Amino acid sequence: PMHDDYDLRQEQLNKASLLSSKKFLENLLEKFNSHVEYGTGALVISSLLDFLTFALCAPYSETTEGQQFDMLLEMVASNGRTLFKLFQHPSMAIVKGAGLVMKAIIEEGDKEIATKMQELALSEGALPRHLHTAMFT
């Protein structure tokens, strides 16, 4: 909830409605992936990262239905390399959003997903990038 006077049931209904269509989510992730791939649409990327944060990341994920949560988590995890590309983005808000989504994937996904993300982190050089950002920005 982004404000003090929210209706928890309405939030759950809204999420259930938005996350009910797999085709809709596939289209959103396709747009997300294409913008990341071409280095365009920073506002679109930021908005879609917010969408994923409110669906997958604690404490907001508590109002996401379990089946929809698992489906979206697997869909996002299948595009793990795209998330790692965002760690190179000039906007720190996008880097932070990608980190939150990545954290949710690793913590909430099964062992195979976590292992895949660890392998991608090594192959994409995530640690040196984060260390460089932490030390020099």
GROMACS .gro file of C-alpha atoms in nm, residues 33-131:
model
   99
   33ASN     CA    1   1.266  -0.731  -2.253
   34SER     CA    2   1.266  -0.539  -2.580
   35HIS     CA    3   1.320  -0.204  -2.406
   36VAL     CA    4   1.603  -0.347  -2.197
   37GLU     CA    5   1.760  -0.509  -2.505
   38TYR     CA    6   1.753  -0.189  -2.710
   39GLY     CA    7   1.838   0.047  -2.423
   40THR     CA    8   1.517   0.247  -2.467
   41GLY     CA    9   1.214   0.334  -2.257
   42ALA     CA   10   1.364   0.400  -1.915
   43LEU     CA   11   1.024   0.515  -1.785
   44VAL     CA   12   0.858   0.201  -1.922
   45ILE     CA   13   1.128  -0.016  -1.764
   46SER     CA   14   1.092   0.168  -1.433
   47SER     CA   15   0.714   0.131  -1.437
   48LEU     CA   16   0.731  -0.239  -1.517
   49LEU     CA   17   0.989  -0.292  -1.242
   50ASP     CA   18   0.745  -0.121  -1.001
   51PHE     CA   19   0.471  -0.355  -1.127
   52LEU     CA   20   0.694  -0.657  -1.065
   53THR     CA   21   0.799  -0.522  -0.725
   54PHE     CA   22   0.439  -0.486  -0.610
   55ALA     CA   23   0.357  -0.836  -0.735
   56LEU     CA   24   0.667  -1.028  -0.624
   57CYS     CA   25   0.858  -0.842  -0.351
   58ALA     CA   26   0.785  -0.840   0.021
   59PRO     CA   27   0.583  -0.691   0.184
   60TYR     CA   28   0.366  -0.620  -0.121
   61SER     CA   29   0.363  -0.982  -0.239
   62GLU     CA   30   0.154  -1.080   0.063
   63THR     CA   31  -0.158  -0.972  -0.128
   64THR     CA   32  -0.062  -1.166  -0.444
   65GLU     CA   33  -0.240  -1.500  -0.487
   66GLY     CA   34  -0.003  -1.796  -0.462
   67GLN     CA   35  -0.069  -1.947  -0.805
   68GLN     CA   36  -0.032  -1.611  -0.980
   69PHE     CA   37   0.280  -1.534  -0.778
   70ASP     CA   38   0.445  -1.862  -0.881
   71MET     CA   39   0.349  -1.817  -1.247
   72LEU     CA   40   0.486  -1.461  -1.265
   73LEU     CA   41   0.799  -1.554  -1.071
   74GLU     CA   42   0.880  -1.832  -1.319
   75MET     CA   43   0.810  -1.604  -1.616
   76VAL     CA   44   1.042  -1.334  -1.483
   77ALA     CA   45   1.311  -1.586  -1.382
   78SER     CA   46   1.315  -1.727  -1.735
   79ASN     CA   47   1.439  -1.382  -1.845
   80GLY     CA   48   1.712  -1.360  -1.582
   81ARG     CA   49   1.980  -1.233  -1.820
   82THR     CA   50   1.759  -0.932  -1.898
   83LEU     CA   51   1.748  -0.840  -1.529
   84PHE     CA   52   2.125  -0.860  -1.504
   85LYS     CA   53   2.158  -0.617  -1.795
   86LEU     CA   54   1.968  -0.364  -1.583
   87PHE     CA   55   2.251  -0.359  -1.329
   88GLN     CA   56   2.445  -0.157  -1.590
   89HIS     CA   57   2.167   0.100  -1.632
   90PRO     CA   58   2.259   0.464  -1.556
   91SER     CA   59   1.946   0.513  -1.343
   92MET     CA   60   2.003   0.393  -0.986
   93ALA     CA   61   1.626   0.358  -0.940
   94ILE     CA   62   1.621   0.097  -1.217
   95VAL     CA   63   1.926  -0.080  -1.072
   96LYS     CA   64   1.755  -0.091  -0.731
   97GLY     CA   65   1.428  -0.218  -0.882
   98ALA     CA   66   1.612  -0.492  -1.069
   99GLY     CA   67   1.790  -0.587  -0.748
  100LEU     CA   68   1.464  -0.614  -0.556
  101VAL     CA   69   1.309  -0.835  -0.823
  102MET     CA   70   1.625  -1.048  -0.838
  103LYS     CA   71   1.618  -1.086  -0.459
  104ALA     CA   72   1.257  -1.205  -0.474
  105ILE     CA   73   1.342  -1.456  -0.748
  106ILE     CA   74   1.629  -1.602  -0.547
  107GLU     CA   75   1.444  -1.609  -0.213
  108GLU     CA   76   1.106  -1.730  -0.339
  109GLY     CA   77   1.204  -1.947  -0.635
  110ASP     CA   78   1.291  -2.314  -0.618
  111LYS     CA   79   1.646  -2.444  -0.598
  112GLU     CA   80   1.688  -2.470  -0.977
  113ILE     CA   81   1.590  -2.106  -1.026
  114ALA     CA   82   1.828  -1.990  -0.753
  115THR     CA   83   2.110  -2.194  -0.905
  116LYS     CA   84   2.040  -2.048  -1.250
  117MET     CA   85   2.050  -1.694  -1.107
  118GLN     CA   86   2.380  -1.768  -0.932
  119GLU     CA   87   2.530  -1.895  -1.258
  120LEU     CA   88   2.404  -1.587  -1.442
  121ALA     CA   89   2.548  -1.362  -1.171
  122LEU     CA   90   2.890  -1.519  -1.226
  123SER     CA   91   2.872  -1.509  -1.605
  124GLU     CA   92   2.742  -1.149  -1.613
  125GLY     CA   93   2.997  -1.020  -1.359
  126ALA     CA   94   2.736  -0.882  -1.120
  127LEU     CA   95   2.962  -0.862  -0.814
  128PRO     CA   96   3.236  -0.649  -0.974
  129ARG     CA   97   2.972  -0.411  -1.114
  130HIS     CA   98   2.802  -0.369  -0.776
  131LEU     CA   99   3.136  -0.326  -0.603
   0.00000   0.00000   0.00000
